Amino acid sequence: MRDVIVIGAGGGGPVVAKELAAKGLDVLLLEAGPRHAKPREEWSTFEEDANNPLTGYFRLGPTDRSKPAWYREWPQNSFVWQLSGVGGTTQHFYGNYPRAYPGVFKGYEGADRNEYDVEHRFPFSYSEMVPYFEWVEALMPVQTAAMGHKEQLFFKGAETMGLPVQTTKTTHKASYRPQENAILQPGGTAGKTTSSDLLVYPKATGCTFCGYCFQGCMRPKGAPRNQYAKRSTDNSYVPMALTAEVWSRGGKPAELIADAYVTRVHTENRHGVLTASGVTWRDNVTGEEHREDARVVVMSGGCTENPRLWFNSGLPNPNGWVGRGYTDHFFDWMIGSFDDYTGNPKGVGSSARLDYPPYGGLENVGLPPALNAFAGTLSDSGIRGQYKNGRGKTGPWDGPAGRVMGPELKELVAGGIDKLMTVLVITDDDVEAQNRVTPSALPADENGPIPKVTFNHRKRTKRTLRNREFMARKAAELLRGAGARKVYRIDWAPLILHVQSSMRMGSSERNSVLDATGETRAVKRLFVADNSALSNGLGGPNPTLTSQALATRTAENIFQTYFGGDPWVRSEAPVISTDPRISVRLGELGL
Amino acid sequence: MAEPRNLSRRAFLARIGVLGAALGGGGLLARGLLNPASGATNPLLPPAVDLVRPVLAALARDTLNGLTTFALPGPDQYSRTQRATSRTPGALEAGATDFMISALDNFVPFPDALAQPISAALVTGLADSGVSLPGLEVLPAELRSLDQAFTALLQSDEAIPLSFPIAGLLNLMATQVNPAAVNGLHLSPFARLTYAEKARAFELIEKTDSDLVALLDVHFPEPLKASVSGLLKFVGGALIEFATFGAYSEYGVLDRETKTLRKRPVGWTLTGYQPDGPVEGWDDFIGYYQGRQEVRD
């Protein structure tokens, strides 16, 4: 009998595991995918090796790459970028840690209070969340992003838009700024040389501007795992969870098992109350099933897998909201073509942003050639110059929206990929019951019936559609301001990378799965701690910080409610995840 | 088999490219190999099955050559046929067709339970699409044997390489766009299209109310029927995106064992990406915007 079993070692699960391991609880952390314990041996810098969604080391599938990936049903032109493996999608993320906009929380009184997704706010206030934001920001640590040439160019464009620079953690109004990100600032030789001999820890510390965020961060070379520049959970929370005894008095290291696919959450009826009692997982390698009991079970498998596990476990869904209300920031993609060098794709993938509550935001994104090509050809508007698929919007960009492909793409990149600047259009999108995960009617995989992810993207709410158009126009304005010779709008089909709210926390029993503590309404001792627990799409900010802050709050609630402990976030200061005690212990463990 | 049915079967096999690839001018099978009698001697596994398998593989490769050069044209014959060429290396030099075949046949975790009936639907359904094809009367008479070989293959336990139904889909749409594509240079109707016609074929696949999508569902019970419709919409987009990803990726020159490149990838040359190969870092750090290294509330 464990104290706590956490299902999923992605962006959220390791937060709960680390926090409760620090308090001395017996924590088992189960990850469906690979461990990736030796990045320097297992990873590379190649897009085909890393990012091929079918065969890459960053895919949704078991460790053994000769076996097929796990198939998921998407009944529309879309791409749901799920990752298995310790670190989850933080393995390929860009480490952006903006706070959610205050307007998405209960009790917000700003002048624009009626302009947000007012039906689906967080069930507590922004000020209640701030200590948890601060805790995660200190722990990662979250810092102001260093600037490279592509950021300089982004700011040049933003400076023409009549907006102020944001110099606070909280976003109060439309503004632009360097990202606050979980990337260690460059130190020593980092960012100043291309010489491999000099880019070795500790001559180089923090971000070396290698440009391989999306292929996984294992730099500077020679650094302990917990001092790699990008603070993905495999470099931050997981090392802390596994070494809790050396940095927390009374801490007990969590146990991590990878390639362990949880297929069932078990429950029992205790005095008329349905209560979680344990889990069954399947070993990807041997196919053997294991069952273990726990006092508390935490689901952290992500927005698509949590609902699947819920359905496959036969858990009750009285209001029908399990899997519903999936938000994705309904992204779009704009490409600017420049005469001069842009710095793309060097440095952190995205170190500049523009926030525009209550519409959404923009950020620059640097991509290497194949991902750049993929991003330019994922569209709901056909192929530019050929067909429009019923859309092909025109506006302050050049020609109709649509795929830039074939001869046009070849010509676009012929000037050099470092003459492009690409901007991600982030929409403040509404929680909608129709966008959801359901059990698929397609054949099951080895872990049971598979999930189906449905997005009715052409029929989203008026506010969502308006916000997307508004931000796309702002992106064009920014690119023109930066000096783009040509601006292309792709009109992305849903590229589901920022995922939120499919097991949402809410104040109303009618449209939420979780109560305000993070516990499921239908099953006691069962919690959800990852992006799926978020109440909404946050207004557009990248979700990881808010998700981890909420998971920290949920860990406190678990500790108080079921283990008789005291809360700690308001009374203690966090140990920083780069702490040398963690490095030393990792070395002893061969990690 | 009644004659009108036979004729429409013939039309259908011509449409998905199989008839032409197997038997047409330049076809892969000498006509004599498909002896009409052979099908009757072993109804469970006609000898023609063994002959049909490589035909399907060749047809799939040819069709996917037509797709990858659509994604990234080069100096090759497929690009010339589509009338969109380029002097610099393209998809074929990048190995993008191998990328697609490897992905589709080995790594797309697509259940056989679905691939099988979709392939069957492509071969046995959809006979009457209402577009008249030129030259049907001169198509060979061995149709029935070929058909039996297909049916046996599809009904056997053998996994159907996913590249086959994908090629079938593209070829079917190709003949919808240009019926004359049943004959000509290359094995596959899709590869015979111009660039604009290929785009038109994708337009038909992507169209959400596509008649084809509805037709293909005929042989599936609910709720699978709706799933297959959605799946095809997804496939339309994915084929373009993955072909393009593959063409610009390191696939063709990556040694997976040693994690090294045998030579510089086409995609890197075309885009000027990291001229000296992979790095540990770049000297691109300028400083902090407005000199600010830290913010707080």
Coordinates of C-alpha atoms in Angstrom, one line a residue, chain B:
Chain B
M1 CA -20.3 -12.0 -63.2
A2 CA -22.7 -10.0 -65.4
E3 CA -21.2 -7.9 -68.0
P4 CA -22.2 -4.4 -66.7
R5 CA -20.8 -5.4 -63.3
N6 CA -17.6 -6.7 -65.0
L7 CA -17.2 -3.4 -66.9
S8 CA -17.7 -1.3 -63.7
R9 CA -15.2 -3.5 -61.8
R10 CA -12.8 -3.0 -64.6
A11 CA -13.4 0.7 -64.5
F12 CA -12.8 0.7 -60.8
L13 CA -9.5 -1.3 -60.9
A14 CA -8.4 1.1 -63.6
R15 CA -9.2 4.0 -61.4
I16 CA -7.2 2.9 -58.4
G17 CA -4.3 2.2 -60.8
V18 CA -4.2 -1.5 -60.2
L19 CA -5.3 -2.6 -63.6
G20 CA -2.9 -0.4 -65.4
A21 CA 0.0 -1.3 -63.2
A22 CA -0.6 -5.0 -63.5
L23 CA -1.7 -5.3 -67.1
G24 CA -1.7 -2.0 -69.0
G25 CA 0.9 -0.7 -71.3
G26 CA 4.2 -1.0 -69.5
G27 CA 2.4 -3.0 -66.8
L28 CA 4.3 -5.2 -64.4
L29 CA 2.7 -8.5 -65.2
A30 CA 3.0 -10.2 -68.5
R31 CA -0.6 -10.9 -69.4
G32 CA 0.1 -14.6 -69.8
L33 CA 0.9 -14.9 -66.1
L34 CA -2.6 -14.3 -65.2
N35 CA -4.1 -17.4 -66.6
P36 CA -7.9 -17.3 -66.2
A37 CA -7.9 -21.0 -65.2
S38 CA -5.5 -20.6 -62.3
G39 CA -8.0 -18.8 -60.2
A40 CA -10.4 -21.7 -60.3
T41 CA -7.9 -24.3 -59.3
N42 CA -7.3 -22.9 -55.8
P43 CA -10.0 -20.6 -54.8
L44 CA -8.4 -20.0 -51.4
L45 CA -5.1 -18.7 -52.7
P46 CA -4.8 -18.1 -56.4
P47 CA -1.2 -18.3 -57.6
A48 CA -1.8 -14.8 -58.9
V49 CA -1.7 -13.5 -55.3
D50 CA 2.1 -13.8 -55.3
L51 CA 2.3 -11.9 -58.5
V52 CA -0.1 -9.2 -57.3
R53 CA 1.8 -8.4 -54.2
P54 CA 4.8 -6.8 -55.9
V55 CA 2.5 -5.0 -58.3
L56 CA 0.8 -3.4 -55.4
A57 CA 4.1 -2.4 -53.9
A58 CA 5.3 -0.9 -57.2
L59 CA 2.1 0.9 -57.6
A60 CA 2.2 2.3 -54.1
R61 CA 5.8 3.5 -54.6
D62 CA 4.9 5.2 -57.9
T63 CA 1.9 6.9 -56.4
L64 CA 3.9 8.1 -53.5
N65 CA 6.6 9.4 -55.8
G66 CA 3.8 11.5 -57.3
L67 CA 2.9 12.7 -53.8
T68 CA 6.4 13.5 -52.5
T69 CA 7.4 15.5 -55.6
F70 CA 4.1 17.4 -55.1
A71 CA 5.4 18.3 -51.7
L72 CA 9.0 19.1 -52.8
P73 CA 9.6 19.2 -56.6
G74 CA 13.0 18.5 -58.0
P75 CA 14.8 17.7 -61.2
D76 CA 13.1 14.3 -61.7
Q77 CA 10.6 12.8 -64.2
Y78 CA 7.7 13.0 -61.7
S79 CA 8.3 16.7 -61.3
R80 CA 8.4 17.1 -65.0
T81 CA 5.2 15.2 -65.5
Q82 CA 3.4 17.5 -62.9
R83 CA 4.9 20.5 -64.7
A84 CA 6.4 21.8 -61.6
T85 CA 10.2 21.2 -61.6
S86 CA 13.2 22.6 -59.9
R87 CA 16.9 22.5 -60.6
T88 CA 17.8 21.9 -57.0
P89 CA 17.3 18.5 -55.3
G90 CA 13.8 17.5 -54.4
A91 CA 11.8 14.9 -52.6
L92 CA 13.2 11.9 -54.5
E93 CA 16.8 12.9 -53.8
A94 CA 15.8 13.4 -50.1
G95 CA 14.4 9.8 -50.0
A96 CA 11.0 11.1 -49.1
T97 CA 9.1 8.3 -50.8
D98 CA 11.0 5.7 -48.7
F99 CA 10.1 7.8 -45.7
M100 CA 6.4 7.6 -46.5
I101 CA 6.4 3.9 -47.3
S102 CA 8.4 3.0 -44.2
A103 CA 6.1 5.1 -42.1
L104 CA 2.9 3.9 -43.6
D105 CA 3.7 0.2 -43.8
N106 CA 5.7 -0.3 -40.6
F107 CA 5.0 2.5 -38.1
V108 CA 1.5 3.9 -38.5
P109 CA -0.2 2.1 -35.7
F110 CA -3.2 1.6 -37.9
P111 CA -5.3 -1.4 -37.0
D112 CA -5.5 -4.2 -39.5
A113 CA -9.1 -4.4 -38.6
L114 CA -9.5 -1.2 -40.4
A115 CA -6.9 -1.3 -43.1
Q116 CA -8.4 -4.6 -44.4
P117 CA -12.0 -3.3 -44.9
I118 CA -10.8 0.0 -46.3
S119 CA -8.6 -1.8 -48.8
A120 CA -11.5 -4.1 -49.6
A121 CA -13.8 -1.1 -50.0
L122 CA -11.4 0.4 -52.4
V123 CA -11.2 -2.7 -54.5
T124 CA -14.7 -4.0 -54.2
G125 CA -16.9 -1.0 -53.7
L126 CA -17.2 2.3 -55.5
A127 CA -17.8 0.8 -58.9
D128 CA -20.2 3.4 -60.2
S129 CA -18.8 6.8 -59.8
G130 CA -20.5 8.2 -62.8
V131 CA -17.4 9.5 -64.6
S132 CA -16.8 7.8 -67.9
L133 CA -13.2 6.6 -68.6
P134 CA -11.7 6.6 -72.0
G135 CA -10.3 3.3 -73.5
L136 CA -12.1 0.9 -71.2
E137 CA -13.0 -1.3 -74.1
V138 CA -9.4 -2.0 -74.8
L139 CA -8.5 -3.0 -71.2
P140 CA -7.5 -6.6 -70.9
A141 CA -9.8 -9.5 -70.4
E142 CA -7.9 -11.1 -67.5
L143 CA -9.7 -8.8 -65.1
R144 CA -11.5 -11.7 -63.4
S145 CA -8.3 -13.4 -62.3
L146 CA -6.8 -10.2 -61.1
D147 CA -9.9 -9.5 -59.2
Q148 CA -9.9 -12.9 -57.6
A149 CA -6.3 -12.5 -56.6
F150 CA -7.1 -9.2 -54.9
T151 CA -10.0 -10.6 -53.1
A152 CA -8.0 -13.6 -51.8
L153 CA -5.2 -11.3 -50.7
L154 CA -7.6 -9.0 -48.9
Q155 CA -9.4 -11.9 -47.2
S156 CA -6.3 -13.6 -46.1
D157 CA -4.7 -13.0 -42.7
E158 CA -1.9 -11.1 -44.4
A159 CA -1.5 -7.6 -43.1
I160 CA -2.2 -5.1 -45.9
P161 CA 0.6 -2.5 -46.2
L162 CA -1.1 0.8 -45.5
S163 CA 0.6 2.3 -48.5
F164 CA -1.7 0.3 -50.7
P165 CA -5.1 1.8 -49.6
I166 CA -3.4 5.2 -49.5
A167 CA -2.2 4.9 -53.1
G168 CA -5.6 3.6 -54.0
L169 CA -7.3 6.6 -52.5
L170 CA -5.0 9.0 -54.3
N171 CA -5.4 7.2 -57.6
L172 CA -9.1 7.1 -57.3
M173 CA -9.2 10.8 -56.8
A174 CA -6.8 11.3 -59.6
T175 CA -9.1 9.7 -62.1
Q176 CA -12.0 11.7 -60.7
V177 CA -10.0 14.9 -61.5
N178 CA -8.7 13.7 -64.8
P179 CA -10.2 10.5 -66.3
A180 CA -7.4 10.3 -68.9
A181 CA -4.9 9.7 -66.1
V182 CA -5.8 5.9 -66.3
N183 CA -3.2 5.7 -69.0
G184 CA 0.2 7.2 -69.7
L185 CA 3.7 7.6 -68.4
H186 CA 4.3 6.2 -64.8
L187 CA 2.4 3.4 -63.2
S188 CA 0.0 5.4 -61.2
P189 CA -2.8 7.7 -62.3
F190 CA -1.9 10.2 -59.5
A191 CA 1.7 10.5 -60.7
R192 CA 0.3 11.4 -64.2
L193 CA -1.5 14.5 -63.0
T194 CA -0.3 18.1 -63.3
Y195 CA 0.5 20.0 -60.1
A196 CA -2.9 21.8 -60.3
E197 CA -4.7 18.5 -60.8
K198 CA -2.9 16.9 -57.8
A199 CA -4.1 19.9 -55.8
R200 CA -7.6 19.3 -57.1
A201 CA -7.4 15.7 -56.0
F202 CA -6.6 16.8 -52.4
E203 CA -9.3 19.3 -52.6
L204 CA -11.7 16.4 -53.1
I205 CA -10.3 14.4 -50.3
E206 CA -10.4 17.4 -47.9
K207 CA -13.9 18.5 -48.8
T208 CA -15.8 17.7 -45.6
D209 CA -18.9 16.6 -47.5
S210 CA -17.0 14.5 -50.0
D211 CA -19.1 12.0 -51.7
L212 CA -16.1 9.7 -51.8
V213 CA -15.9 9.7 -48.0
A214 CA -19.5 8.8 -47.8
L215 CA -19.1 6.1 -50.4
L216 CA -16.1 4.5 -48.7
D217 CA -18.1 4.2 -45.6
V218 CA -20.6 1.9 -47.2
H219 CA -19.0 -1.3 -46.0
F220 CA -18.6 -0.3 -42.4
P221 CA -21.2 -0.7 -39.7
E222 CA -21.9 2.2 -37.3
P223 CA -20.2 3.5 -35.3
L224 CA -17.2 2.7 -37.4
K225 CA -18.8 4.4 -40.4
A226 CA -18.5 7.9 -38.9
S227 CA -15.0 7.1 -37.8
V228 CA -13.8 6.2 -41.2
S229 CA -15.2 9.4 -42.6
G230 CA -13.3 11.4 -40.1
L231 CA -10.2 9.4 -40.6
L232 CA -10.1 10.2 -44.3
K233 CA -10.4 13.9 -43.6
F234 CA -7.4 13.5 -41.3
V235 CA -5.5 11.4 -43.9
G236 CA -5.9 14.1 -46.5
G237 CA -4.1 16.7 -44.4
A238 CA -1.6 14.3 -42.9
L239 CA -0.4 13.0 -46.3
I240 CA 0.7 16.5 -47.3
E241 CA 2.2 17.4 -43.9
F242 CA 4.1 14.2 -43.5
A243 CA 5.4 14.1 -47.1
T244 CA 6.7 17.6 -46.6
F245 CA 8.2 16.8 -43.2
G246 CA 9.9 13.8 -44.7
A247 CA 11.3 15.7 -47.7
Y248 CA 12.9 18.3 -45.5
S249 CA 14.1 15.9 -42.8
E250 CA 17.3 14.0 -42.4
Y251 CA 15.5 10.7 -43.2
G252 CA 17.5 9.7 -46.3
V253 CA 20.9 10.2 -44.8
L254 CA 20.5 9.5 -41.1
D255 CA 22.3 6.4 -39.7
R256 CA 20.1 5.5 -36.8
E257 CA 22.6 3.3 -35.1
T258 CA 25.4 5.8 -34.9
K259 CA 23.2 8.9 -34.9
T260 CA 25.3 10.4 -37.6
L261 CA 24.6 11.7 -41.1
R262 CA 26.0 9.9 -44.1
K263 CA 25.9 13.3 -46.0
R264 CA 24.3 16.6 -45.8
P265 CA 20.5 16.4 -45.9
V266 CA 18.7 17.9 -48.9
G267 CA 16.5 19.9 -46.5
W268 CA 19.6 21.5 -44.9
T269 CA 21.1 22.4 -48.3
L270 CA 17.8 23.9 -49.5
T271 CA 17.4 26.0 -46.4
G272 CA 21.0 26.8 -45.5
Y273 CA 20.4 25.2 -42.0
Q274 CA 23.5 24.8 -39.8
P275 CA 26.2 25.0 -42.6
D276 CA 28.8 23.2 -40.5
G277 CA 26.5 20.6 -39.1
P278 CA 25.2 20.1 -35.5
V279 CA 26.5 22.4 -32.8
E280 CA 26.7 22.6 -29.0
G281 CA 25.6 26.3 -29.2
W282 CA 25.6 29.5 -31.2
D283 CA 27.1 32.9 -30.5
D284 CA 23.7 34.6 -30.9
F285 CA 23.3 36.0 -27.4
I286 CA 22.9 39.8 -27.7
G287 CA 21.9 40.8 -24.2
Y288 CA 18.7 41.5 -22.4
Y289 CA 15.9 43.7 -23.8
Q290 CA 16.2 47.2 -22.4
G291 CA 18.9 45.7 -20.1
R292 CA 16.3 44.1 -17.8
Q293 CA 17.3 40.8 -16.4
E294 CA 14.6 40.4 -13.9
V295 CA 11.0 41.5 -13.3
R296 CA 8.7 41.3 -10.3
D297 CA 5.2 42.4 -9.4

